Structures are given as C-alpha cells and as structure tokens.
Amino acid sequence: MADLPINPNIRPPLGTFVTPGPHPSHGGNPYSDDMHQSVIVMWQNGDDLQSPFLEHLRGMKLFPHIVTCQRWISRFVEYGHVNPMRATGNHPSEREIQGQI
C-alpha cells in the first residue's frame, strides 16, 4: 500500500502504518527530554556510558552517540539543563537590539 498523502484534517484509516521520520542524528527531531534526563541520571550515578550494552543500543540507533552524551553532560555542567538548542540551519542567529537602526 502506497503512503497516503498527509493531511492534518483527515484521519488515516485504522491499521495505517506511519513511516518513521529520520533519526535525530540525520536531521530529524531532537531526542526527547526523557532521553536527555536518562543520560544525565546515568552520568550522575556513575554508570559507564560506553558499556557493551549501550554500544549495542547505539548500533541499533536506539541510544545517542557518546559524543552527544558528552555534549549534553558539558551543557548540564555549564548551564544546569540539557534543553535542545533552537535550529537555525546554516544561518547563525542574528542578535536584534531594540532601539538601534
């Protein structure tokens, strides 16, 4: 069965499969807040983030890469949170100063 056109106003019939979006490492949506928090809790508990089990999950694209985990940990240490950053594409965000022309 071919993919149905996506229209948010029309519900697809029951039993219709949804095609998964791209993996977060390939430009998909960012990882969920639960995933961010679980990595931080594992780090705080002193768990090994390079254990064979986690490497197996990484191989199946079910757990973030170790560099991603390290980036989240450094962001948590520096800012106290692991909120995803706003996507700006290839354009750096421009600072707008009120009152200046």
mmCIF file of N, CA and C in Angstrom:
data_model
loop_
_atom_site.group_PDB
_atom_site.id
_atom_site.type_symbol
_atom_site.label_atom_id
_atom_site.label_comp_id
_atom_site.label_asym_id
_atom_site.label_seq_id
_atom_site.Cartn_x
_atom_site.Cartn_y
_atom_site.Cartn_z
ATOM 1 N N MET A 1 0.834 -1.175 0.000
ATOM 2 C CA MET A 1 0.000 0.000 0.000
ATOM 3 C C MET A 1 0.882 1.242 0.000
ATOM 4 N N ALA A 2 0.660 2.130 -0.911
ATOM 5 C CA ALA A 2 1.467 3.347 -1.014
ATOM 6 C C ALA A 2 1.137 4.283 0.150
ATOM 7 N N ASP A 3 2.093 5.139 0.475
ATOM 8 C CA ASP A 3 1.869 6.110 1.535
ATOM 9 C C ASP A 3 0.747 7.049 1.131
ATOM 10 N N LEU A 4 -0.131 7.319 2.064
ATOM 11 C CA LEU A 4 -1.225 8.235 1.821
ATOM 12 C C LEU A 4 -0.716 9.670 1.955
ATOM 13 N N PRO A 5 -1.282 10.603 1.209
ATOM 14 C CA PRO A 5 -0.869 11.988 1.378
ATOM 15 C C PRO A 5 -1.214 12.452 2.797
ATOM 16 N N ILE A 6 -0.346 13.271 3.345
ATOM 17 C CA ILE A 6 -0.544 13.723 4.714
ATOM 18 C C ILE A 6 -1.409 14.968 4.706
ATOM 19 N N ASN A 7 -2.541 14.870 5.350
ATOM 20 C CA ASN A 7 -3.448 15.999 5.520
ATOM 21 C C ASN A 7 -3.845 15.996 6.987
ATOM 22 N N PRO A 8 -3.488 17.044 7.744
ATOM 23 C CA PRO A 8 -3.786 17.018 9.170
ATOM 24 C C PRO A 8 -5.276 17.040 9.491
ATOM 25 N N ASN A 9 -6.119 17.388 8.520
ATOM 26 C CA ASN A 9 -7.552 17.461 8.771
ATOM 27 C C ASN A 9 -8.264 16.136 8.533
ATOM 28 N N ILE A 10 -7.584 15.170 7.898
ATOM 29 C CA ILE A 10 -8.206 13.886 7.588
ATOM 30 C C ILE A 10 -7.469 12.798 8.357
ATOM 31 N N ARG A 11 -8.213 12.021 9.114
ATOM 32 C CA ARG A 11 -7.623 10.919 9.849
ATOM 33 C C ARG A 11 -7.382 9.746 8.925
ATOM 34 N N PRO A 12 -6.204 9.125 8.983
ATOM 35 C CA PRO A 12 -5.977 7.952 8.145
ATOM 36 C C PRO A 12 -6.811 6.773 8.645
ATOM 37 N N PRO A 13 -7.106 5.818 7.768
ATOM 38 C CA PRO A 13 -7.889 4.661 8.197
ATOM 39 C C PRO A 13 -7.138 3.851 9.248
ATOM 40 N N LEU A 14 -7.888 3.086 10.028
ATOM 41 C CA LEU A 14 -7.284 2.242 11.049
ATOM 42 C C LEU A 14 -6.335 1.243 10.408
ATOM 43 N N GLY A 15 -5.257 0.936 11.101
ATOM 44 C CA GLY A 15 -4.294 -0.026 10.593
ATOM 45 C C GLY A 15 -3.299 0.563 9.612
ATOM 46 N N THR A 16 -3.304 1.885 9.427
ATOM 47 C CA THR A 16 -2.364 2.529 8.523
ATOM 48 C C THR A 16 -1.038 2.723 9.251
ATOM 49 N N PHE A 17 0.039 2.290 8.646
ATOM 50 C CA PHE A 17 1.354 2.445 9.248
ATOM 51 C C PHE A 17 1.881 3.851 9.001
ATOM 52 N N VAL A 18 2.573 4.366 9.991
ATOM 53 C CA VAL A 18 3.197 5.681 9.871
ATOM 54 C C VAL A 18 4.655 5.454 9.535
ATOM 55 N N THR A 19 5.134 6.118 8.494
ATOM 56 C CA THR A 19 6.541 5.982 8.140
ATOM 57 C C THR A 19 7.363 6.759 9.148
ATOM 58 N N PRO A 20 8.382 6.133 9.736
ATOM 59 C CA PRO A 20 9.178 6.835 10.740
ATOM 60 C C PRO A 20 9.987 7.955 10.105
ATOM 61 N N GLY A 21 10.151 9.029 10.864
ATOM 62 C CA GLY A 21 10.945 10.160 10.395
ATOM 63 C C GLY A 21 12.424 9.831 10.480
ATOM 64 N N PRO A 22 13.257 10.739 10.041
ATOM 65 C CA PRO A 22 14.694 10.478 10.098
ATOM 66 C C PRO A 22 15.182 10.409 11.544
ATOM 67 N N HIS A 23 16.252 9.663 11.755
ATOM 68 C CA HIS A 23 16.856 9.557 13.075
ATOM 69 C C HIS A 23 17.376 10.932 13.482
ATOM 70 N N PRO A 24 17.347 11.267 14.792
ATOM 71 C CA PRO A 24 17.810 12.589 15.214
ATOM 72 C C PRO A 24 19.222 12.929 14.748
ATOM 73 N N SER A 25 20.072 11.930 14.561
ATOM 74 C CA SER A 25 21.427 12.226 14.111
ATOM 75 C C SER A 25 21.478 12.562 12.622
ATOM 76 N N HIS A 26 20.364 12.378 11.915
ATOM 77 C CA HIS A 26 20.318 12.673 10.481
ATOM 78 C C HIS A 26 19.314 13.779 10.171
ATOM 79 N N GLY A 27 19.181 14.739 11.078
ATOM 80 C CA GLY A 27 18.323 15.884 10.815
ATOM 81 C C GLY A 27 16.877 15.692 11.216
ATOM 82 N N GLY A 28 16.585 14.687 12.011
ATOM 83 C CA GLY A 28 15.219 14.504 12.485
ATOM 84 C C GLY A 28 14.942 15.383 13.683
ATOM 85 N N ASN A 29 13.880 15.093 14.388
ATOM 86 C CA ASN A 29 13.559 15.837 15.600
ATOM 87 C C ASN A 29 14.595 15.538 16.666
ATOM 88 N N PRO A 30 14.810 16.477 17.608
ATOM 89 C CA PRO A 30 15.792 16.218 18.660
ATOM 90 C C PRO A 30 15.335 15.082 19.562
ATOM 91 N N TYR A 31 16.294 14.520 20.289
ATOM 92 C CA TYR A 31 15.948 13.476 21.243
ATOM 93 C C TYR A 31 14.970 14.020 22.274
ATOM 94 N N SER A 32 14.165 13.142 22.854
ATOM 95 C CA SER A 32 13.168 13.560 23.826
ATOM 96 C C SER A 32 13.837 14.020 25.115
ATOM 97 N N ASP A 33 13.089 14.779 25.899
ATOM 98 C CA ASP A 33 13.596 15.228 27.195
ATOM 99 C C ASP A 33 13.894 14.042 28.102
ATOM 100 N N ASP A 34 13.114 12.962 27.968
ATOM 101 C CA ASP A 34 13.361 11.767 28.779
ATOM 102 C C ASP A 34 14.733 11.170 28.468
ATOM 103 N N MET A 35 15.116 11.173 27.200
ATOM 104 C CA MET A 35 16.421 10.636 26.825
ATOM 105 C C MET A 35 17.533 11.515 27.399
ATOM 106 N N HIS A 36 17.356 12.846 27.315
ATOM 107 C CA HIS A 36 18.348 13.753 27.892
ATOM 108 C C HIS A 36 18.502 13.479 29.384
ATOM 109 N N GLN A 37 17.368 13.397 30.074
ATOM 110 C CA GLN A 37 17.411 13.204 31.523
ATOM 111 C C GLN A 37 17.994 11.847 31.894
ATOM 112 N N SER A 38 17.697 10.818 31.115
ATOM 113 C CA SER A 38 18.228 9.491 31.445
ATOM 114 C C SER A 38 19.751 9.463 31.305
ATOM 115 N N VAL A 39 20.293 10.162 30.292
ATOM 116 C CA VAL A 39 21.749 10.223 30.128
ATOM 117 C C VAL A 39 22.366 10.966 31.313
ATOM 118 N N ILE A 40 21.756 12.067 31.726
ATOM 119 C CA ILE A 40 22.284 12.843 32.852
ATOM 120 C C ILE A 40 22.218 12.031 34.137
ATOM 121 N N VAL A 41 21.119 11.320 34.365
ATOM 122 C CA VAL A 41 20.989 10.499 35.576
ATOM 123 C C VAL A 41 22.015 9.371 35.559
ATOM 124 N N MET A 42 22.234 8.755 34.409
ATOM 125 C CA MET A 42 23.247 7.697 34.310
ATOM 126 C C MET A 42 24.626 8.258 34.636
ATOM 127 N N TRP A 43 24.930 9.454 34.124
ATOM 128 C CA TRP A 43 26.219 10.088 34.395
ATOM 129 C C TRP A 43 26.359 10.422 35.882
ATOM 130 N N GLN A 44 25.282 10.960 36.493
ATOM 131 C CA GLN A 44 25.320 11.303 37.915
ATOM 132 C C GLN A 44 25.474 10.073 38.796
ATOM 133 N N ASN A 45 24.919 8.941 38.362
ATOM 134 C CA ASN A 45 25.039 7.694 39.122
ATOM 135 C C ASN A 45 26.390 7.018 38.917
ATOM 136 N N GLY A 46 27.182 7.540 37.990
ATOM 137 C CA GLY A 46 28.493 6.960 37.730
ATOM 138 C C GLY A 46 28.457 5.749 36.822
ATOM 139 N N ASP A 47 27.353 5.583 36.078
ATOM 140 C CA ASP A 47 27.251 4.453 35.149
ATOM 141 C C ASP A 47 28.200 4.653 33.970
ATOM 142 N N ASP A 48 28.654 3.542 33.413
ATOM 143 C CA ASP A 48 29.547 3.584 32.258
ATOM 144 C C ASP A 48 28.732 3.862 31.005
ATOM 145 N N LEU A 49 28.977 5.020 30.371
ATOM 146 C CA LEU A 49 28.237 5.383 29.160
ATOM 147 C C LEU A 49 28.808 4.732 27.908
ATOM 148 N N GLN A 50 29.870 3.918 28.077
ATOM 149 C CA GLN A 50 30.425 3.179 26.946
ATOM 150 C C GLN A 50 30.371 1.681 27.201
ATOM 151 N N SER A 51 29.374 1.239 27.958
ATOM 152 C CA SER A 51 29.237 -0.184 28.244
ATOM 153 C C SER A 51 28.851 -0.936 26.971
ATOM 154 N N PRO A 52 29.147 -2.231 26.923
ATOM 155 C CA PRO A 52 28.776 -3.011 25.716
ATOM 156 C C PRO A 52 27.282 -2.969 25.422
ATOM 157 N N PHE A 53 26.462 -2.930 26.469
ATOM 158 C CA PHE A 53 25.013 -2.884 26.257
ATOM 159 C C PHE A 53 24.616 -1.580 25.554
ATOM 160 N N LEU A 54 25.161 -0.444 26.032
ATOM 161 C CA LEU A 54 24.827 0.838 25.398
ATOM 162 C C LEU A 54 25.410 0.922 23.994
ATOM 163 N N GLU A 55 26.576 0.342 23.783
ATOM 164 C CA GLU A 55 27.148 0.317 22.434
ATOM 165 C C GLU A 55 26.263 -0.491 21.487
ATOM 166 N N HIS A 56 25.677 -1.564 22.001
ATOM 167 C CA HIS A 56 24.748 -2.363 21.195
ATOM 168 C C HIS A 56 23.518 -1.525 20.840
ATOM 169 N N LEU A 57 22.996 -0.778 21.819
ATOM 170 C CA LEU A 57 21.846 0.085 21.547
ATOM 171 C C LEU A 57 22.212 1.181 20.542
ATOM 172 N N ARG A 58 23.427 1.694 20.647
ATOM 173 C CA ARG A 58 23.866 2.709 19.686
ATOM 174 C C ARG A 58 23.933 2.128 18.273
ATOM 175 N N GLY A 59 24.367 0.905 18.185
ATOM 176 C CA GLY A 59 24.425 0.250 16.883
ATOM 177 C C GLY A 59 23.059 0.099 16.246
ATOM 178 N N MET A 60 22.025 -0.015 17.090
ATOM 179 C CA MET A 60 20.650 -0.121 16.587
ATOM 180 C C MET A 60 19.968 1.243 16.511
ATOM 181 N N LYS A 61 20.752 2.326 16.731
ATOM 182 C CA LYS A 61 20.232 3.704 16.694
ATOM 183 C C LYS A 61 19.146 3.934 17.743
ATOM 184 N N LEU A 62 19.305 3.308 18.923
ATOM 185 C CA LEU A 62 18.327 3.474 19.994
ATOM 186 C C LEU A 62 18.875 4.278 21.164
ATOM 187 N N PHE A 63 20.144 4.659 21.111
ATOM 188 C CA PHE A 63 20.756 5.434 22.188
ATOM 189 C C PHE A 63 21.719 6.428 21.542
ATOM 190 N N PRO A 64 21.827 7.650 22.084
ATOM 191 C CA PRO A 64 22.687 8.658 21.456
ATOM 192 C C PRO A 64 24.156 8.276 21.461
ATOM 193 N N HIS A 65 24.884 8.804 20.504
ATOM 194 C CA HIS A 65 26.319 8.590 20.384
ATOM 195 C C HIS A 65 27.015 9.144 21.625
ATOM 196 N N ILE A 66 28.184 8.616 21.947
ATOM 197 C CA ILE A 66 28.912 9.035 23.146
ATOM 198 C C ILE A 66 29.275 10.517 23.082
ATOM 199 N N VAL A 67 29.560 11.038 21.886
ATOM 200 C CA VAL A 67 29.879 12.466 21.754
ATOM 201 C C VAL A 67 28.655 13.311 22.086
ATOM 202 N N THR A 68 27.478 12.861 21.670
ATOM 203 C CA THR A 68 26.244 13.551 22.007
ATOM 204 C C THR A 68 26.041 13.542 23.515
ATOM 205 N N CYS A 69 26.267 12.405 24.153
ATOM 206 C CA CYS A 69 26.127 12.309 25.609
ATOM 207 C C CYS A 69 27.102 13.249 26.306
ATOM 208 N N GLN A 70 28.343 13.298 25.829
ATOM 209 C CA GLN A 70 29.336 14.185 26.430
ATOM 210 C C GLN A 70 28.954 15.653 26.238
ATOM 211 N N ARG A 71 28.360 15.979 25.098
ATOM 212 C CA ARG A 71 27.918 17.349 24.850
ATOM 213 C C ARG A 71 26.788 17.721 25.808
ATOM 214 N N TRP A 72 25.845 16.793 26.029
ATOM 215 C CA TRP A 72 24.759 17.046 26.972
ATOM 216 C C TRP A 72 25.289 17.212 28.385
ATOM 217 N N ILE A 73 26.266 16.401 28.767
ATOM 218 C CA ILE A 73 26.830 16.475 30.117
ATOM 219 C C ILE A 73 27.538 17.815 30.301
ATOM 220 N N SER A 74 28.325 18.240 29.325
ATOM 221 C CA SER A 74 29.015 19.529 29.455
ATOM 222 C C SER A 74 28.007 20.678 29.484
ATOM 223 N N ARG A 75 26.910 20.574 28.728
ATOM 224 C CA ARG A 75 25.872 21.598 28.765
ATOM 225 C C ARG A 75 25.192 21.606 30.131
ATOM 226 N N PHE A 76 24.977 20.421 30.707
ATOM 227 C CA PHE A 76 24.355 20.340 32.027
ATOM 228 C C PHE A 76 25.265 20.955 33.087
ATOM 229 N N VAL A 77 26.561 20.691 32.997
ATOM 230 C CA VAL A 77 27.511 21.237 33.964
ATOM 231 C C VAL A 77 27.578 22.761 33.834
ATOM 232 N N GLU A 78 27.580 23.269 32.592
ATOM 233 C CA GLU A 78 27.729 24.707 32.376
ATOM 234 C C GLU A 78 26.444 25.484 32.633
ATOM 235 N N TYR A 79 25.313 24.978 32.149
ATOM 236 C CA TYR A 79 24.058 25.733 32.208
ATOM 237 C C TYR A 79 23.047 25.178 33.214
ATOM 238 N N GLY A 80 23.216 23.938 33.645
ATOM 239 C CA GLY A 80 22.265 23.350 34.587
ATOM 240 C C GLY A 80 21.050 22.726 33.936
ATOM 241 N N HIS A 81 21.032 22.622 32.619
ATOM 242 C CA HIS A 81 19.933 21.972 31.903
ATOM 243 C C HIS A 81 20.482 21.391 30.607
ATOM 244 N N VAL A 82 19.652 20.578 29.952
ATOM 245 C CA VAL A 82 20.046 19.962 28.683
ATOM 246 C C VAL A 82 18.991 20.218 27.612
ATOM 247 N N ASN A 83 18.381 21.389 27.654
ATOM 248 C CA ASN A 83 17.369 21.727 26.663
ATOM 249 C C ASN A 83 17.998 21.797 25.279
ATOM 250 N N PRO A 84 17.291 21.289 24.247
ATOM 251 C CA PRO A 84 17.858 21.373 22.894
ATOM 252 C C PRO A 84 17.926 22.821 22.428
ATOM 253 N N MET A 85 18.930 23.102 21.615
ATOM 254 C CA MET A 85 19.089 24.452 21.089
ATOM 255 C C MET A 85 18.167 24.668 19.905
ATOM 256 N N ARG A 86 17.835 25.905 19.661
ATOM 257 C CA ARG A 86 16.968 26.245 18.543
ATOM 258 C C ARG A 86 17.707 26.016 17.231
ATOM 259 N N ALA A 87 17.068 25.366 16.298
ATOM 260 C CA ALA A 87 17.684 25.098 14.995
ATOM 261 C C ALA A 87 17.671 26.368 14.163
ATOM 262 N N THR A 88 18.838 26.763 13.656
ATOM 263 C CA THR A 88 18.926 27.942 12.804
ATOM 264 C C THR A 88 19.377 27.582 11.402
ATOM 265 N N GLY A 89 19.546 26.301 11.113
ATOM 266 C CA GLY A 89 20.014 25.901 9.798
ATOM 267 C C GLY A 89 21.461 26.295 9.618
ATOM 268 N N ASN A 90 21.829 26.714 8.430
ATOM 269 C CA ASN A 90 23.194 27.145 8.175
ATOM 270 C C ASN A 90 23.404 28.626 8.461
ATOM 271 N N HIS A 91 22.375 29.282 8.970
ATOM 272 C CA HIS A 91 22.456 30.709 9.230
ATOM 273 C C HIS A 91 22.612 30.940 10.727
ATOM 274 N N PRO A 92 23.677 31.614 11.148
ATOM 275 C CA PRO A 92 23.794 31.929 12.571
ATOM 276 C C PRO A 92 22.674 32.881 12.981
ATOM 277 N N SER A 93 22.191 32.724 14.191
ATOM 278 C CA SER A 93 21.110 33.598 14.635
ATOM 279 C C SER A 93 21.646 35.020 14.765
ATOM 280 N N GLU A 94 20.809 35.962 14.407
ATOM 281 C CA GLU A 94 21.204 37.368 14.458
ATOM 282 C C GLU A 94 20.658 37.994 15.728
ATOM 283 N N ARG A 95 21.469 38.780 16.356
ATOM 284 C CA ARG A 95 21.070 39.445 17.572
ATOM 285 C C ARG A 95 20.341 40.724 17.201
ATOM 286 N N GLU A 96 19.182 40.907 17.766
ATOM 287 C CA GLU A 96 18.413 42.108 17.477
ATOM 288 C C GLU A 96 18.460 43.017 18.701
ATOM 289 N N ILE A 97 18.894 44.231 18.492
ATOM 290 C CA ILE A 97 18.972 45.194 19.581
ATOM 291 C C ILE A 97 17.857 46.199 19.374
ATOM 292 N N GLN A 98 17.017 46.343 20.375
ATOM 293 C CA GLN A 98 15.900 47.261 20.277
ATOM 294 C C GLN A 98 16.395 48.697 20.362
ATOM 295 N N GLY A 99 15.853 49.577 19.546
ATOM 296 C CA GLY A 99 16.156 50.989 19.615
ATOM 297 C C GLY A 99 17.280 51.442 18.713
ATOM 298 N N GLN A 100 17.944 50.520 18.040
ATOM 299 C CA GLN A 100 19.019 50.910 17.137
ATOM 300 C C GLN A 100 18.603 50.637 15.691
ATOM 301 N N ILE A 101 19.094 51.453 14.793
ATOM 302 C CA ILE A 101 18.766 51.293 13.381
ATOM 303 C C ILE A 101 19.919 50.662 12.654
#
